[in-house]
Coordinates of C-alpha atoms in Angstrom, one line a residue:
M258 CA -16.5 -26.6 -17.5
T259 CA -16.6 -29.7 -15.4
I260 CA -18.7 -30.2 -12.3
E261 CA -15.6 -30.1 -10.1
E262 CA -14.4 -26.9 -11.6
L263 CA -17.9 -25.4 -11.2
Y264 CA -17.8 -26.4 -7.5
E265 CA -14.3 -24.8 -7.1
L266 CA -15.7 -21.7 -8.7
R267 CA -18.5 -21.8 -6.2
E268 CA -16.0 -22.2 -3.3
Q269 CA -14.0 -19.2 -4.6
L270 CA -17.3 -17.2 -4.7
L271 CA -18.2 -18.2 -1.1
N272 CA -14.7 -17.4 0.2
N273 CA -14.8 -14.0 -1.6
K274 CA -18.2 -13.3 -0.2
T275 CA -17.0 -14.0 3.3
K276 CA -13.9 -11.7 2.8
F277 CA -16.1 -9.0 1.3
S278 CA -18.6 -9.2 4.2
E279 CA -15.7 -9.0 6.8
L280 CA -14.1 -6.0 5.0
N281 CA -17.4 -4.3 4.7
A282 CA -18.2 -4.8 8.4
K283 CA -14.8 -3.5 9.3
Y284 CA -15.3 -0.4 7.0
N285 CA -18.7 0.3 8.5
K286 CA -17.3 0.1 12.0
L287 CA -14.6 2.5 11.1
L288 CA -17.1 4.9 9.5
S289 CA -19.4 4.8 12.5
K290 CA -16.5 5.5 14.8
I291 CA -15.4 8.5 12.7
N292 CA -18.9 9.8 12.4
E293 CA -19.5 9.4 16.2
R294 CA -16.3 11.4 16.9
K295 CA -17.2 14.1 14.4
S296 CA -20.7 14.5 15.9
K297 CA -19.2 15.0 19.4
E298 CA -16.9 17.7 18.1
K299 CA -18.4 21.1 18.4
K300 CA -18.2 23.0 15.1
L301 CA -18.1 26.7 15.5
T302 CA -19.7 29.0 13.0
E303 CA -17.5 31.6 11.4
E304 CA -19.2 34.3 13.5
E305 CA -18.6 32.4 16.8
Y306 CA -15.0 31.8 15.8
I307 CA -14.4 35.4 15.0
Q308 CA -16.2 36.6 18.2
G309 CA -14.2 34.2 20.4
K310 CA -10.8 35.2 18.9
A311 CA -11.6 38.9 19.1
S312 CA -12.7 38.5 22.7
T313 CA -9.5 36.6 23.6
W314 CA -7.3 39.3 21.9
Y315 CA -9.3 42.1 23.6
W316 CA -8.9 40.6 27.1
G317 CA -5.3 39.8 26.5
R318 CA -4.5 43.4 25.6
T319 CA -6.6 44.6 28.6
F320 CA -4.6 42.3 31.0
F321 CA -1.4 43.5 29.5
M322 CA -2.4 47.2 30.0
I323 CA -3.5 46.5 33.6
L324 CA 0.1 45.1 34.2
L325 CA 1.6 48.3 32.6
I326 CA -0.7 50.5 34.7
A327 CA 0.3 48.7 37.9
C328 CA 4.0 48.9 37.1
F329 CA 4.3 52.5 35.7
K330 CA 1.5 54.5 37.5
M331 CA 0.0 55.9 34.3
T332 CA -2.3 58.9 34.2
D333 CA -6.1 58.7 33.7
D334 CA -5.8 60.2 30.2
V335 CA -3.5 57.4 29.0
I336 CA -5.7 54.8 30.6
L337 CA -8.8 56.2 28.9
L338 CA -6.9 56.4 25.6
F339 CA -6.0 52.7 25.9
I340 CA -9.5 51.7 26.7
F341 CA -10.8 53.4 23.5
A342 CA -7.9 52.2 21.4
N343 CA -8.5 48.6 22.7
M344 CA -12.2 48.9 21.7
G345 CA -11.3 50.2 18.3
L346 CA -8.8 47.4 17.8
R347 CA -11.5 44.8 18.7
I348 CA -13.8 46.2 16.0
F349 CA -10.9 46.2 13.5
D350 CA -10.0 42.6 14.5
E351 CA -13.7 41.5 14.0
K352 CA -14.2 43.2 10.7
V353 CA -10.8 43.0 9.0
V354 CA -8.1 40.8 10.5
L355 CA -10.0 37.7 11.7
P356 CA -12.1 37.2 8.5
K357 CA -8.8 37.3 6.5
L358 CA -7.2 34.8 8.8
L359 CA -10.2 32.6 8.6
S360 CA -10.3 32.6 4.8
K361 CA -6.5 31.7 4.8
Q362 CA -7.2 28.9 7.2
K363 CA -10.0 27.5 4.9
N364 CA -7.7 27.6 1.9
K365 CA -4.9 25.9 3.7
V366 CA -4.3 22.3 2.6
I367 CA -4.6 20.0 5.5
P368 CA -2.5 16.8 5.2
E369 CA -4.5 13.6 5.3
S370 CA -4.7 12.2 8.8
R371 CA -3.8 8.6 9.6
E372 CA -7.5 7.7 10.2
E373 CA -8.6 9.3 6.9
K374 CA -5.8 7.3 5.1
N375 CA -7.0 4.1 6.7
Q376 CA -10.6 4.9 5.7
R377 CA -9.5 5.5 2.1
E378 CA -7.4 2.3 1.9
L379 CA -10.1 0.2 3.5
Y380 CA -12.7 1.6 1.1
E381 CA -10.5 0.6 -1.9
E382 CA -10.1 -2.9 -0.5
V383 CA -13.9 -3.2 0.0
S384 CA -14.5 -1.9 -3.6
E385 CA -12.1 -4.5 -5.0
A386 CA -13.7 -7.3 -3.0
R387 CA -17.2 -6.2 -4.1
K388 CA -16.1 -6.1 -7.7
L389 CA -14.4 -9.5 -7.5
Y390 CA -17.5 -11.0 -5.8
H391 CA -19.9 -9.7 -8.5
E392 CA -17.5 -10.9 -11.3
L393 CA -17.3 -14.4 -9.7
N394 CA -21.1 -14.5 -9.1
K395 CA -21.8 -13.6 -12.7
K396 CA -19.2 -16.1 -14.0
Y397 CA -20.7 -18.8 -11.7
E398 CA -24.3 -18.1 -12.9
T399 CA -23.1 -18.1 -16.5
E400 CA -21.3 -21.4 -16.2
F401 CA -24.2 -23.0 -14.4
R402 CA -26.6 -21.9 -17.2
K403 CA -24.2 -23.4 -19.8
L404 CA -24.6 -26.8 -18.2
S405 CA -27.0 -29.3 -19.9
K406 CA -30.0 -30.6 -18.0
N407 CA -28.2 -33.8 -17.2
D408 CA -25.1 -31.9 -16.0
K409 CA -27.2 -29.7 -13.7
V410 CA -28.7 -32.8 -12.1
A411 CA -25.2 -34.3 -11.8
Y412 CA -24.0 -31.1 -10.2
L413 CA -26.9 -31.3 -7.7
E414 CA -26.0 -34.9 -6.9
Y415 CA -22.3 -33.8 -6.5
L416 CA -23.3 -31.1 -4.1
E417 CA -25.5 -33.5 -2.1
S418 CA -22.6 -36.0 -2.0
L419 CA -20.5 -33.4 -0.4
G420 CA -23.2 -32.9 2.3
L421 CA -24.8 -29.9 0.7
S422 CA -28.4 -31.1 0.6
L423 CA -30.7 -28.8 -1.2
D424 CA -34.0 -30.1 0.1
L425 CA -36.6 -27.4 0.4
E426 CA -36.5 -27.5 4.2
E427 CA -32.8 -26.9 4.4
Q428 CA -32.7 -24.1 1.9
E429 CA -32.9 -21.4 4.6
N430 CA -29.7 -22.7 6.1
L431 CA -28.0 -22.8 2.7
I432 CA -29.1 -19.3 1.7
Q433 CA -26.8 -17.9 4.4
N434 CA -23.7 -19.6 2.9
A435 CA -24.7 -19.7 -0.8
P436 CA -24.0 -17.1 -3.4
S437 CA -27.0 -15.0 -4.4
G438 CA -28.0 -16.9 -7.6
D439 CA -27.1 -20.4 -6.3
I440 CA -30.4 -21.2 -4.8
K441 CA -32.4 -19.7 -7.7
M442 CA -30.5 -21.8 -10.2
L443 CA -30.8 -25.0 -8.3
N444 CA -34.5 -24.4 -7.8
M445 CA -34.9 -24.1 -11.5
V446 CA -33.3 -27.5 -11.9
Y447 CA -35.7 -29.0 -9.3
E448 CA -38.6 -27.4 -11.2
E449 CA -37.4 -28.9 -14.5
Q450 CA -37.3 -32.4 -13.0

């Protein structure tokens, strides 16, 4: 591989690293937004859900019976019978009906929401970008190691001619833009000189 091809590979690696970083940041932002929303939602326990529903049904039947009593002037025996029947129905709802409804709800397949679909697709993009970045980084390091000592020095001079000075003072600035193994490899060349 020529020095120019190695430099092009390095540029591909840097471009992919930037793309990967942007996608990863976008994915992390989406995840934090989803997690924040989920933490704000109040999750009811099964018992709280059952008690709430049973109470709603109980008071709904009571209200309905009050309307019937007001309209039809029922006797006290019928009213008392309704009160006991309503209490019995509440116990039956809590112990039998609502647990069955809750288990059916749990087994019900919920279609994927738009936000979950976006999260899944973005995760796949991030995974592909990460995989490509690691492949390019490995290829770059392998090709750099294949260079002879003279070619490594020529590569350093080529980078410096492009304005990428690798003096020890400027390495901190380069580390932000360089692939992970780039600085280590170039330091090895400096040490060999």
